Amino acid sequence: MTLRACRHRRAGTAAALILLSLLLSACEQPDMANQPRLDTYQSDSGFADGMAARPIPEGTVHRDQALNERPTHNPAPINRGTLHRGRQQFEIFCAPCHGRNGSGQGVIVQRGFPAPPSYHLPRLRQASDAHFYDVITHGYGVMYPYASRIRPADRWAIVTYIRALQLSRNARIDDVPEALRPRLREAPP
Amino acid sequence: MPQVFRPRANALAWTVLIIAAALLVVAVCLAAHYFSSPYYSGVDRTPPQPVPFSHKHHVGELGLDCRYCHTSVEDSSFAGVPESEVCMTCHSQLWTNARLLAPVRDSLKNDRPLRWQRVHDLPDYVHFDHSAHVNHGVPCQACHGRVDEMPLTTQKKTLFMQFCLDCHRNPAPHLRPPDAVFEIGWQPAGVPSEARQRYGERLMARYHTPTTERLTDCSLCHQ
């Protein structure tokens, strides 16, 4: 091999190395972007079930959890805040089946889910607050429990809102304070 | 001493230089193309899922609220992906024999979680918090796009630092009142587009949005 050819080859190698190192600059630094820690819901083979998110051990008591039995009466104060929260939670979790007005004709029922009873039946109008609370906590018939997604205070807020829905179906104009009646008449039917 | 380079070497040197320059231009163009491509940014990435879950169906058509399934989005940094039991609140009665849903039924029966694939994934050196955003008027739509039109969940924004900072420098046009955060496609009624900025600034006062300085501080996201 001539000296010149050898030089050319060396220059070629150098150029190739420079080009290759350019490519490196686009690389992520994997150890910073993907640190040796477990993220929520990542899978991890270190545990028998392969989940990084560990289930809460049985018998764990939440710091805010009331240790005594469920109260027999609704502890939520009846005010605008409770009703607002109750309505919000009701519309997220219950309205898909029970309908926004509680009549039991929500959109999921229209798609073939068994229809729940209307909240406006005499039986459910007479049922206690605690019954509604228990249905949310433990489920009822084909309805699944919602305890894992709705915390106790919000369950009571939902019950309060359902009570308001029930009242609204049987309200008369005399029930409305005199001062507010004109506003009701203005509202579209 | 004999001449090392013959006259022909001049031409050769020029050719090499020109080719090198041309290669450099090509490399820069390719790099620019690559870094702005969806392949690099992840935009339009739609990872295959164990069950072809459709937000278009469940959100767009059935009108379910995000929080029915992404329960922790208001309370924690993590939005949460629903357990199989959540699907079964409805699918224990609906589409009970559908092949598509067999993995969900098996998952609940055998107590094995479904392996949903992440659609959005920030590098671990970035701190992000859902609750800080959704409780202060930043809607899901600003970062996830029109989820209600997605038959399969797709990434719609780059999630690059530039994307975060564009909003952190001026969040006003994105902000919404608390009740509208979860709604997709919401527009403030009776606010013309010229007045959107002012409308958002009023919301910033109500939410006590931190100053631009605070929101662009490196340590906010790189802790």
mmCIF file of C-alpha atoms in Angstrom:
data_model
loop_
_atom_site.group_PDB
_atom_site.id
_atom_site.type_symbol
_atom_site.label_atom_id
_atom_site.label_comp_id
_atom_site.label_asym_id
_atom_site.label_seq_id
_atom_site.Cartn_x
_atom_site.Cartn_y
_atom_site.Cartn_z
ATOM 1 C CA MET A 1 0.000 0.000 0.000
ATOM 2 C CA THR A 2 1.340 3.432 -0.837
ATOM 3 C CA LEU A 3 1.864 6.034 1.792
ATOM 4 C CA ARG A 4 -0.728 8.308 0.151
ATOM 5 C CA ALA A 5 -3.478 5.707 0.111
ATOM 6 C CA CYS A 6 -2.814 5.040 3.759
ATOM 7 C CA ARG A 7 -3.104 8.758 4.603
ATOM 8 C CA HIS A 8 -6.366 8.973 2.707
ATOM 9 C CA ARG A 9 -7.754 6.066 4.616
ATOM 10 C CA ARG A 10 -6.783 7.628 7.911
ATOM 11 C CA ALA A 11 -8.454 10.899 6.927
ATOM 12 C CA GLY A 12 -11.530 8.951 5.935
ATOM 13 C CA THR A 13 -11.642 7.223 9.307
ATOM 14 C CA ALA A 14 -11.265 10.547 11.094
ATOM 15 C CA ALA A 15 -14.100 12.066 9.053
ATOM 16 C CA ALA A 16 -16.302 9.069 9.760
ATOM 17 C CA LEU A 17 -15.567 9.346 13.486
ATOM 18 C CA ILE A 18 -16.433 13.046 13.497
ATOM 19 C CA LEU A 19 -19.697 12.348 11.681
ATOM 20 C CA LEU A 20 -20.509 9.517 14.085
ATOM 21 C CA SER A 21 -19.850 11.703 17.106
ATOM 22 C CA LEU A 22 -22.332 14.213 15.632
ATOM 23 C CA LEU A 23 -24.933 11.492 15.775
ATOM 24 C CA LEU A 24 -24.169 10.894 19.444
ATOM 25 C CA SER A 25 -25.243 14.422 20.331
ATOM 26 C CA ALA A 26 -28.837 13.486 19.550
ATOM 27 C CA CYS A 27 -28.800 10.693 22.073
ATOM 28 C CA GLU A 28 -30.830 10.958 25.223
ATOM 29 C CA GLN A 29 -28.942 10.380 28.393
ATOM 30 C CA PRO A 30 -30.818 7.280 29.360
ATOM 31 C CA ASP A 31 -29.870 7.272 33.029
ATOM 32 C CA MET A 32 -31.275 10.765 33.623
ATOM 33 C CA ALA A 33 -34.404 10.338 31.538
ATOM 34 C CA ASN A 34 -35.060 6.929 32.985
ATOM 35 C CA GLN A 35 -33.747 6.883 36.518
ATOM 36 C CA PRO A 36 -33.484 3.716 38.574
ATOM 37 C CA ARG A 37 -36.704 4.309 40.462
ATOM 38 C CA LEU A 38 -40.201 2.943 40.100
ATOM 39 C CA ASP A 39 -42.914 5.213 38.768
ATOM 40 C CA THR A 40 -46.557 4.848 39.708
ATOM 41 C CA TYR A 41 -48.078 1.877 37.881
ATOM 42 C CA GLN A 42 -44.781 0.858 36.289
ATOM 43 C CA SER A 43 -44.431 -2.889 36.045
ATOM 44 C CA ASP A 44 -41.750 -4.428 38.204
ATOM 45 C CA SER A 45 -40.742 -8.032 38.288
ATOM 46 C CA GLY A 46 -39.392 -7.731 41.844
ATOM 47 C CA PHE A 47 -42.876 -8.260 43.210
ATOM 48 C CA ALA A 48 -44.791 -11.478 42.711
ATOM 49 C CA ASP A 49 -47.658 -9.737 40.922
ATOM 50 C CA GLY A 50 -45.327 -7.543 38.855
ATOM 51 C CA MET A 51 -46.816 -4.238 40.033
ATOM 52 C CA ALA A 52 -44.770 -1.314 41.315
ATOM 53 C CA ALA A 53 -47.896 0.229 42.872
ATOM 54 C CA ARG A 54 -48.409 -1.867 45.989
ATOM 55 C CA PRO A 55 -51.905 -2.646 47.229
ATOM 56 C CA ILE A 56 -52.731 -1.200 50.636
ATOM 57 C CA PRO A 57 -52.277 -3.928 53.281
ATOM 58 C CA GLU A 58 -55.501 -5.234 54.676
ATOM 59 C CA GLY A 59 -56.646 -3.546 57.866
ATOM 60 C CA THR A 60 -54.897 -0.231 57.099
ATOM 61 C CA VAL A 61 -56.737 2.738 58.560
ATOM 62 C CA HIS A 62 -56.530 6.102 56.850
ATOM 63 C CA ARG A 63 -55.502 8.965 59.119
ATOM 64 C CA ASP A 64 -58.770 10.795 58.439
ATOM 65 C CA GLN A 65 -60.940 7.715 58.633
ATOM 66 C CA ALA A 66 -63.575 7.720 61.342
ATOM 67 C CA LEU A 67 -62.939 4.687 63.499
ATOM 68 C CA ASN A 68 -66.442 4.453 64.857
ATOM 69 C CA GLU A 69 -69.325 2.962 62.929
ATOM 70 C CA ARG A 70 -70.863 4.852 60.042
ATOM 71 C CA PRO A 71 -73.082 7.566 61.557
ATOM 72 C CA THR A 72 -76.781 6.771 61.277
ATOM 73 C CA HIS A 73 -77.581 10.332 60.244
ATOM 74 C CA ASN A 74 -76.078 12.443 57.505
ATOM 75 C CA PRO A 75 -73.275 14.451 59.167
ATOM 76 C CA ALA A 76 -72.878 16.831 56.203
ATOM 77 C CA PRO A 77 -74.105 20.359 56.912
ATOM 78 C CA ILE A 78 -76.899 21.375 54.556
ATOM 79 C CA ASN A 79 -75.550 24.398 52.730
ATOM 80 C CA ARG A 80 -74.640 25.588 49.260
ATOM 81 C CA GLY A 81 -71.116 24.133 49.479
ATOM 82 C CA THR A 82 -72.351 20.619 50.279
ATOM 83 C CA LEU A 83 -74.976 20.752 47.540
ATOM 84 C CA HIS A 84 -72.463 22.011 44.997
ATOM 85 C CA ARG A 85 -69.987 19.255 45.831
ATOM 86 C CA GLY A 86 -72.775 16.677 45.946
ATOM 87 C CA ARG A 87 -74.053 17.688 42.547
ATOM 88 C CA GLN A 88 -70.577 17.590 41.038
ATOM 89 C CA GLN A 89 -69.853 14.095 42.403
ATOM 90 C CA PHE A 90 -73.354 12.867 41.510
ATOM 91 C CA GLU A 91 -72.952 14.006 37.923
ATOM 92 C CA ILE A 92 -69.564 12.309 37.598
ATOM 93 C CA PHE A 93 -70.385 8.969 39.216
ATOM 94 C CA CYS A 94 -74.144 8.413 39.300
ATOM 95 C CA ALA A 95 -75.760 10.384 36.461
ATOM 96 C CA PRO A 96 -74.435 8.084 33.694
ATOM 97 C CA CYS A 97 -76.956 5.462 34.903
ATOM 98 C CA HIS A 98 -79.395 7.235 37.221
ATOM 99 C CA GLY A 99 -79.757 10.285 34.952
ATOM 100 C CA ARG A 100 -79.113 13.869 35.968
ATOM 101 C CA ASN A 101 -82.611 14.132 37.429
ATOM 102 C CA GLY A 102 -82.466 10.764 39.221
ATOM 103 C CA SER A 103 -85.252 9.168 37.215
ATOM 104 C CA GLY A 104 -83.055 6.198 36.256
ATOM 105 C CA GLN A 105 -82.783 6.866 32.523
ATOM 106 C CA GLY A 106 -79.099 7.796 32.162
ATOM 107 C CA VAL A 107 -77.195 7.413 28.922
ATOM 108 C CA ILE A 108 -75.709 4.021 29.916
ATOM 109 C CA VAL A 109 -79.214 2.699 30.565
ATOM 110 C CA GLN A 110 -80.241 3.890 27.108
ATOM 111 C CA ARG A 111 -77.403 1.711 25.772
ATOM 112 C CA GLY A 112 -78.808 -1.388 27.447
ATOM 113 C CA PHE A 113 -77.693 -1.343 31.097
ATOM 114 C CA PRO A 114 -80.485 -2.636 33.410
ATOM 115 C CA ALA A 115 -82.543 0.371 34.507
ATOM 116 C CA PRO A 116 -82.170 1.360 38.180
ATOM 117 C CA PRO A 117 -85.288 2.382 40.116
ATOM 118 C CA SER A 118 -86.190 6.069 40.012
ATOM 119 C CA TYR A 119 -85.171 8.024 43.128
ATOM 120 C CA HIS A 120 -88.655 9.493 43.046
ATOM 121 C CA LEU A 121 -90.425 6.235 43.916
ATOM 122 C CA PRO A 122 -92.156 6.410 47.308
ATOM 123 C CA ARG A 123 -89.933 3.593 48.619
ATOM 124 C CA LEU A 124 -86.734 5.529 47.938
ATOM 125 C CA ARG A 125 -88.218 8.830 49.064
ATOM 126 C CA GLN A 126 -88.821 7.176 52.414
ATOM 127 C CA ALA A 127 -85.496 5.341 52.582
ATOM 128 C CA SER A 128 -83.021 6.703 55.120
ATOM 129 C CA ASP A 129 -79.911 8.705 54.231
ATOM 130 C CA ALA A 130 -77.868 5.807 55.563
ATOM 131 C CA HIS A 131 -79.415 3.457 52.980
ATOM 132 C CA PHE A 132 -78.126 5.631 50.134
ATOM 133 C CA TYR A 133 -74.743 5.843 51.809
ATOM 134 C CA ASP A 134 -74.578 2.067 52.128
ATOM 135 C CA VAL A 135 -75.555 1.530 48.490
ATOM 136 C CA ILE A 136 -72.663 3.783 47.390
ATOM 137 C CA THR A 137 -70.263 2.004 49.761
ATOM 138 C CA HIS A 138 -71.220 -1.610 49.140
ATOM 139 C CA GLY A 139 -73.110 -1.576 45.849
ATOM 140 C CA TYR A 140 -76.597 -2.987 45.349
ATOM 141 C CA GLY A 141 -77.619 -5.848 43.058
ATOM 142 C CA VAL A 142 -75.960 -5.278 39.685
ATOM 143 C CA MET A 143 -74.619 -1.887 40.790
ATOM 144 C CA TYR A 144 -70.935 -2.058 41.786
ATOM 145 C CA PRO A 145 -69.604 -0.396 44.963
ATOM 146 C CA TYR A 146 -68.076 3.071 44.577
ATOM 147 C CA ALA A 147 -66.206 3.132 47.890
ATOM 148 C CA SER A 148 -62.776 3.066 46.256
ATOM 149 C CA ARG A 149 -63.488 6.178 44.228
ATOM 150 C CA ILE A 150 -65.758 8.317 46.426
ATOM 151 C CA ARG A 151 -64.579 9.267 49.904
ATOM 152 C CA PRO A 152 -67.034 9.215 52.830
ATOM 153 C CA ALA A 153 -67.591 12.989 53.046
ATOM 154 C CA ASP A 154 -68.421 13.072 49.339
ATOM 155 C CA ARG A 155 -70.801 10.125 49.706
ATOM 156 C CA TRP A 156 -72.770 12.127 52.281
ATOM 157 C CA ALA A 157 -72.693 15.161 49.981
ATOM 158 C CA ILE A 158 -74.161 13.011 47.189
ATOM 159 C CA VAL A 159 -76.908 11.801 49.529
ATOM 160 C CA THR A 160 -77.728 15.412 50.421
ATOM 161 C CA TYR A 161 -77.950 16.292 46.738
ATOM 162 C CA ILE A 162 -80.195 13.279 46.016
ATOM 163 C CA ARG A 163 -82.492 14.513 48.802
ATOM 164 C CA ALA A 164 -82.634 17.887 47.051
ATOM 165 C CA LEU A 165 -83.476 16.149 43.756
ATOM 166 C CA GLN A 166 -86.271 14.248 45.470
ATOM 167 C CA LEU A 167 -87.654 17.432 47.008
ATOM 168 C CA SER A 168 -87.516 19.239 43.678
ATOM 169 C CA ARG A 169 -89.902 16.728 42.126
ATOM 170 C CA ASN A 170 -92.563 17.379 44.744
ATOM 171 C CA ALA A 171 -92.012 21.037 45.469
ATOM 172 C CA ARG A 172 -94.812 23.563 45.350
ATOM 173 C CA ILE A 173 -94.500 27.268 44.818
ATOM 174 C CA ASP A 174 -95.424 27.795 48.492
ATOM 175 C CA ASP A 175 -92.198 26.029 49.523
ATOM 176 C CA VAL A 176 -90.119 28.782 47.924
ATOM 177 C CA PRO A 177 -89.405 31.826 50.113
ATOM 178 C CA GLU A 178 -91.604 34.737 49.044
ATOM 179 C CA ALA A 179 -88.674 36.903 47.995
ATOM 180 C CA LEU A 180 -87.343 34.298 45.532
ATOM 181 C CA ARG A 181 -90.632 33.466 43.813
ATOM 182 C CA PRO A 182 -90.390 36.131 41.094
ATOM 183 C CA ARG A 183 -87.013 34.692 40.034
ATOM 184 C CA LEU A 184 -88.545 31.255 39.727
ATOM 185 C CA ARG A 185 -91.331 32.570 37.507
ATOM 186 C CA GLU A 186 -88.786 34.257 35.235
ATOM 187 C CA ALA A 187 -86.789 31.058 34.804
ATOM 188 C CA PRO A 188 -87.598 29.131 31.622
ATOM 189 C CA PRO A 189 -89.770 26.068 32.342
ATOM 190 C CA MET B 1 13.341 16.422 -0.524
ATOM 191 C CA PRO B 2 10.751 15.423 -3.124
ATOM 192 C CA GLN B 3 7.380 17.088 -3.334
ATOM 193 C CA VAL B 4 4.821 15.373 -1.050
ATOM 194 C CA PHE B 5 1.766 16.690 -2.935
ATOM 195 C CA ARG B 6 1.488 16.585 -6.673
ATOM 196 C CA PRO B 7 -0.412 19.415 -8.433
ATOM 197 C CA ARG B 8 -3.437 17.132 -8.696
ATOM 198 C CA ALA B 9 -3.758 17.260 -4.905
ATOM 199 C CA ASN B 10 -5.128 20.823 -5.114
ATOM 200 C CA ALA B 11 -8.185 19.691 -7.001
ATOM 201 C CA LEU B 12 -8.572 16.757 -4.662
ATOM 202 C CA ALA B 13 -8.451 18.982 -1.586
ATOM 203 C CA TRP B 14 -11.156 21.245 -3.019
ATOM 204 C CA THR B 15 -13.356 18.304 -3.887
ATOM 205 C CA VAL B 16 -13.020 16.905 -0.396
ATOM 206 C CA LEU B 17 -13.809 20.282 1.178
ATOM 207 C CA ILE B 18 -16.868 20.815 -1.002
ATOM 208 C CA ILE B 19 -18.153 17.333 -0.345
ATOM 209 C CA ALA B 20 -17.609 17.812 3.391
ATOM 210 C CA ALA B 21 -19.497 21.118 3.322
ATOM 211 C CA ALA B 22 -22.324 19.526 1.364
ATOM 212 C CA LEU B 23 -22.465 16.624 3.807
ATOM 213 C CA LEU B 24 -22.621 19.064 6.706
ATOM 214 C CA VAL B 25 -25.566 20.881 5.132
ATOM 215 C CA VAL B 26 -27.317 17.588 4.503
ATOM 216 C CA ALA B 27 -26.613 16.475 8.091
ATOM 217 C CA VAL B 28 -28.017 19.718 9.523
ATOM 218 C CA CYS B 29 -31.115 19.424 7.333
ATOM 219 C CA LEU B 30 -31.623 15.810 8.317
ATOM 220 C CA ALA B 31 -31.173 16.658 11.989
ATOM 221 C CA ALA B 32 -33.636 19.555 11.760
ATOM 222 C CA HIS B 33 -36.071 17.291 10.010
ATOM 223 C CA TYR B 34 -35.577 14.561 12.599
ATOM 224 C CA PHE B 35 -35.943 16.824 15.632
ATOM 225 C CA SER B 36 -39.143 18.357 14.297
ATOM 226 C CA SER B 37 -40.536 15.026 13.185
ATOM 227 C CA PRO B 38 -43.311 13.249 15.068
ATOM 228 C CA TYR B 39 -40.905 10.344 15.427
ATOM 229 C CA TYR B 40 -38.708 12.407 17.742
ATOM 230 C CA SER B 41 -41.363 14.521 19.458
ATOM 231 C CA GLY B 42 -43.789 11.662 20.001
ATOM 232 C CA VAL B 43 -46.681 13.669 18.505
ATOM 233 C CA ASP B 44 -49.291 11.333 16.989
ATOM 234 C CA ARG B 45 -47.728 8.361 18.755
ATOM 235 C CA THR B 46 -50.446 5.789 19.432
ATOM 236 C CA PRO B 47 -49.042 2.827 21.339
ATOM 237 C CA PRO B 48 -50.978 -0.427 20.966
ATOM 238 C CA GLN B 49 -53.117 -1.198 24.040
ATOM 239 C CA PRO B 50 -54.248 -4.542 25.499
ATOM 240 C CA VAL B 51 -57.850 -3.424 24.882
ATOM 241 C CA PRO B 52 -58.623 -0.899 22.112
ATOM 242 C CA PHE B 53 -60.191 1.587 24.540
ATOM 243 C CA SER B 54 -61.906 4.484 22.799
ATOM 244 C CA HIS B 55 -62.261 7.920 24.412
ATOM 245 C CA LYS B 56 -64.310 8.888 21.363
ATOM 246 C CA HIS B 57 -66.907 6.327 22.403
ATOM 247 C CA HIS B 58 -66.827 6.793 26.161
ATOM 248 C CA VAL B 59 -66.232 10.564 26.359
ATOM 249 C CA GLY B 60 -67.413 11.939 23.006
ATOM 250 C CA GLU B 61 -70.552 9.821 22.677
ATOM 251 C CA LEU B 62 -71.466 8.666 26.189
ATOM 252 C CA GLY B 63 -70.344 11.936 27.792
ATOM 253 C CA LEU B 64 -68.521 10.340 30.745
ATOM 254 C CA ASP B 65 -66.522 12.725 32.925
ATOM 255 C CA CYS B 66 -62.730 12.194 32.998
ATOM 256 C CA ARG B 67 -62.904 11.717 36.758
ATOM 257 C CA TYR B 68 -65.122 8.637 36.489
ATOM 258 C CA CYS B 69 -61.945 6.847 35.383
ATOM 259 C CA HIS B 70 -59.011 9.194 36.106
ATOM 260 C CA THR B 71 -60.093 9.578 39.701
ATOM 261 C CA SER B 72 -56.928 10.986 41.260
ATOM 262 C CA VAL B 73 -56.340 13.796 38.770
ATOM 263 C CA GLU B 74 -57.580 16.504 41.185
ATOM 264 C CA ASP B 75 -55.803 15.146 44.245
ATOM 265 C CA SER B 76 -52.371 13.998 43.156
ATOM 266 C CA SER B 77 -49.592 14.508 40.661
ATOM 267 C CA PHE B 78 -50.734 11.387 38.866
ATOM 268 C CA ALA B 79 -53.993 11.270 36.901
ATOM 269 C CA GLY B 80 -54.360 7.529 37.360
ATOM 270 C CA VAL B 81 -55.493 4.872 34.927
ATOM 271 C CA PRO B 82 -58.684 2.995 35.873
ATOM 272 C CA GLU B 83 -58.622 -0.470 37.390
ATOM 273 C CA SER B 84 -60.419 -3.219 35.546
ATOM 274 C CA GLU B 85 -63.172 -3.023 38.139
ATOM 275 C CA VAL B 86 -64.029 0.465 36.864
ATOM 276 C CA CYS B 87 -64.599 -0.875 33.350
ATOM 277 C CA MET B 88 -66.687 -3.664 34.827
ATOM 278 C CA THR B 89 -69.099 -1.257 36.577
ATOM 279 C CA CYS B 90 -70.633 -1.087 33.104
ATOM 280 C CA HIS B 91 -69.185 -4.028 31.210
ATOM 281 C CA SER B 92 -70.438 -6.558 33.752
ATOM 282 C CA GLN B 93 -73.792 -5.936 32.024
ATOM 283 C CA LEU B 94 -72.872 -4.451 28.635
ATOM 284 C CA TRP B 95 -70.968 -6.229 25.864
ATOM 285 C CA THR B 96 -70.484 -9.086 28.295
ATOM 286 C CA ASN B 97 -69.414 -11.543 25.614
ATOM 287 C CA ALA B 98 -67.342 -9.202 23.469
ATOM 288 C CA ARG B 99 -63.964 -10.736 22.562
ATOM 289 C CA LEU B 100 -62.464 -7.244 22.719
ATOM 290 C CA LEU B 101 -63.186 -7.097 26.423
ATOM 291 C CA ALA B 102 -61.927 -10.565 27.351
ATOM 292 C CA PRO B 103 -58.647 -9.169 28.788
ATOM 293 C CA VAL B 104 -60.637 -6.906 31.143
ATOM 294 C CA ARG B 105 -62.792 -9.777 32.395
ATOM 295 C CA ASP B 106 -59.768 -12.040 32.874
ATOM 296 C CA SER B 107 -57.923 -9.281 34.668
ATOM 297 C CA LEU B 108 -60.705 -8.873 37.226
ATOM 298 C CA LYS B 109 -61.243 -12.601 37.589
ATOM 299 C CA ASN B 110 -57.566 -13.408 38.134
ATOM 300 C CA ASP B 111 -56.744 -10.185 39.983
ATOM 301 C CA ARG B 112 -54.000 -9.337 37.461
ATOM 302 C CA PRO B 113 -53.751 -5.710 36.335
ATOM 303 C CA LEU B 114 -54.117 -4.835 32.663
ATOM 304 C CA ARG B 115 -50.873 -3.643 31.100
ATOM 305 C CA TRP B 116 -51.859 -0.278 29.631
ATOM 306 C CA GLN B 117 -49.012 1.275 27.675
ATOM 307 C CA ARG B 118 -48.037 4.863 28.514
ATOM 308 C CA VAL B 119 -48.965 7.363 25.844
ATOM 309 C CA HIS B 120 -47.344 10.418 27.482
ATOM 310 C CA ASP B 121 -44.041 10.008 29.243
ATOM 311 C CA LEU B 122 -41.863 12.838 30.498
ATOM 312 C CA PRO B 123 -38.194 12.171 31.231
ATOM 313 C CA ASP B 124 -37.700 11.343 34.919
ATOM 314 C CA TYR B 125 -35.734 14.563 35.530
ATOM 315 C CA VAL B 126 -38.882 16.643 34.980
ATOM 316 C CA HIS B 127 -41.316 17.200 37.831
ATOM 317 C CA PHE B 128 -44.939 17.415 36.775
ATOM 318 C CA ASP B 129 -48.117 17.637 38.824
ATOM 319 C CA HIS B 130 -51.658 17.208 37.496
ATOM 320 C CA SER B 131 -53.498 18.556 40.529
ATOM 321 C CA ALA B 132 -51.522 21.830 40.473
ATOM 322 C CA HIS B 133 -52.754 22.411 36.934
ATOM 323 C CA VAL B 134 -56.358 21.186 36.912
ATOM 324 C CA ASN B 135 -57.215 22.861 40.236
ATOM 325 C CA HIS B 136 -55.962 26.194 38.886
ATOM 326 C CA GLY B 137 -57.880 26.373 35.648
ATOM 327 C CA VAL B 138 -55.573 24.579 33.178
ATOM 328 C CA PRO B 139 -57.840 22.266 31.151
ATOM 329 C CA CYS B 140 -56.944 18.700 30.124
ATOM 330 C CA GLN B 141 -57.382 19.815 26.545
ATOM 331 C CA ALA B 142 -54.414 22.223 26.681
ATOM 332 C CA CYS B 143 -52.021 19.291 27.073
ATOM 333 C CA HIS B 144 -53.916 16.293 25.716
ATOM 334 C CA GLY B 145 -55.896 17.768 22.811
ATOM 335 C CA ARG B 146 -59.319 16.582 21.715
ATOM 336 C CA VAL B 147 -59.414 13.324 23.624
ATOM 337 C CA ASP B 148 -63.134 13.039 22.838
ATOM 338 C CA GLU B 149 -62.303 12.521 19.167
ATOM 339 C CA MET B 150 -59.691 9.792 19.668
ATOM 340 C CA PRO B 151 -60.719 6.217 18.812
ATOM 341 C CA LEU B 152 -57.303 5.270 20.278
ATOM 342 C CA THR B 153 -55.404 7.480 22.688
ATOM 343 C CA THR B 154 -52.762 9.548 20.932
ATOM 344 C CA GLN B 155 -50.172 12.078 22.065
ATOM 345 C CA LYS B 156 -51.010 15.455 20.553
ATOM 346 C CA LYS B 157 -48.401 17.829 22.044
ATOM 347 C CA THR B 158 -44.611 17.566 22.014
ATOM 348 C CA LEU B 159 -44.274 17.854 25.838
ATOM 349 C CA PHE B 160 -40.889 19.504 25.180
ATOM 350 C CA MET B 161 -39.651 22.177 27.549
ATOM 351 C CA GLN B 162 -40.667 24.760 24.945
ATOM 352 C CA PHE B 163 -44.250 23.512 25.127
ATOM 353 C CA CYS B 164 -44.402 23.886 28.923
ATOM 354 C CA LEU B 165 -42.700 27.295 28.879
ATOM 355 C CA ASP B 166 -44.898 28.732 26.126
ATOM 356 C CA CYS B 167 -47.806 28.398 28.497
ATOM 357 C CA HIS B 168 -45.931 29.218 31.707
ATOM 358 C CA ARG B 169 -44.890 32.556 30.165
ATOM 359 C CA ASN B 170 -48.502 33.420 29.361
ATOM 360 C CA PRO B 171 -51.140 31.024 30.698
ATOM 361 C CA ALA B 172 -54.034 33.498 30.310
ATOM 362 C CA PRO B 173 -55.435 32.355 26.938
ATOM 363 C CA HIS B 174 -55.672 28.758 28.192
ATOM 364 C CA LEU B 175 -57.253 29.257 31.601
ATOM 365 C CA ARG B 176 -60.864 28.337 32.318
ATOM 366 C CA PRO B 177 -63.217 28.565 35.297
ATOM 367 C CA PRO B 178 -63.128 25.468 37.590
ATOM 368 C CA ASP B 179 -66.225 23.785 36.148
ATOM 369 C CA ALA B 180 -64.944 23.912 32.573
ATOM 370 C CA VAL B 181 -61.556 22.254 33.146
ATOM 371 C CA PHE B 182 -62.810 18.761 32.338
ATOM 372 C CA GLU B 183 -64.964 19.728 29.411
ATOM 373 C CA ILE B 184 -63.487 19.291 25.970
ATOM 374 C CA GLY B 185 -64.151 21.999 23.387
ATOM 375 C CA TRP B 186 -65.359 24.586 25.927
ATOM 376 C CA GLN B 187 -65.298 28.260 24.905
ATOM 377 C CA PRO B 188 -66.162 31.182 27.196
ATOM 378 C CA ALA B 189 -69.640 32.258 26.143
ATOM 379 C CA GLY B 190 -69.876 35.806 24.822
ATOM 380 C CA VAL B 191 -66.129 36.476 24.945
ATOM 381 C CA PRO B 192 -64.768 37.496 21.518
ATOM 382 C CA SER B 193 -61.283 36.201 20.716
ATOM 383 C CA GLU B 194 -59.709 39.678 21.186
ATOM 384 C CA ALA B 195 -60.977 39.670 24.775
ATOM 385 C CA ARG B 196 -59.805 36.115 25.604
ATOM 386 C CA GLN B 197 -56.474 37.370 27.015
ATOM 387 C CA ARG B 198 -58.208 39.841 29.369
ATOM 388 C CA TYR B 199 -60.706 37.165 30.414
ATOM 389 C CA GLY B 200 -57.811 34.820 31.248
ATOM 390 C CA GLU B 201 -55.984 37.522 33.200
ATOM 391 C CA ARG B 202 -59.033 38.004 35.403
ATOM 392 C CA LEU B 203 -59.013 34.256 36.064
ATOM 393 C CA MET B 204 -55.292 34.442 36.925
ATOM 394 C CA ALA B 205 -56.110 36.963 39.630
ATOM 395 C CA ARG B 206 -58.786 34.642 40.970
ATOM 396 C CA TYR B 207 -56.511 31.586 40.976
ATOM 397 C CA HIS B 208 -53.555 33.580 42.374
ATOM 398 C CA THR B 209 -51.419 32.217 39.551
ATOM 399 C CA PRO B 210 -47.714 32.604 40.479
ATOM 400 C CA THR B 211 -45.596 35.220 38.695
ATOM 401 C CA THR B 212 -43.869 34.526 35.364
ATOM 402 C CA GLU B 213 -40.567 34.515 37.227
ATOM 403 C CA ARG B 214 -41.725 31.712 39.470
ATOM 404 C CA LEU B 215 -43.309 29.753 36.612
ATOM 405 C CA THR B 216 -40.147 29.872 34.493
ATOM 406 C CA ASP B 217 -37.736 29.125 37.337
ATOM 407 C CA CYS B 218 -35.666 26.053 36.428
ATOM 408 C CA SER B 219 -36.196 24.538 39.870
ATOM 409 C CA LEU B 220 -39.959 24.473 39.383
ATOM 410 C CA CYS B 221 -39.664 21.581 36.949
ATOM 411 C CA HIS B 222 -36.108 20.358 37.570
ATOM 412 C CA GLN B 223 -35.997 19.673 41.286
#
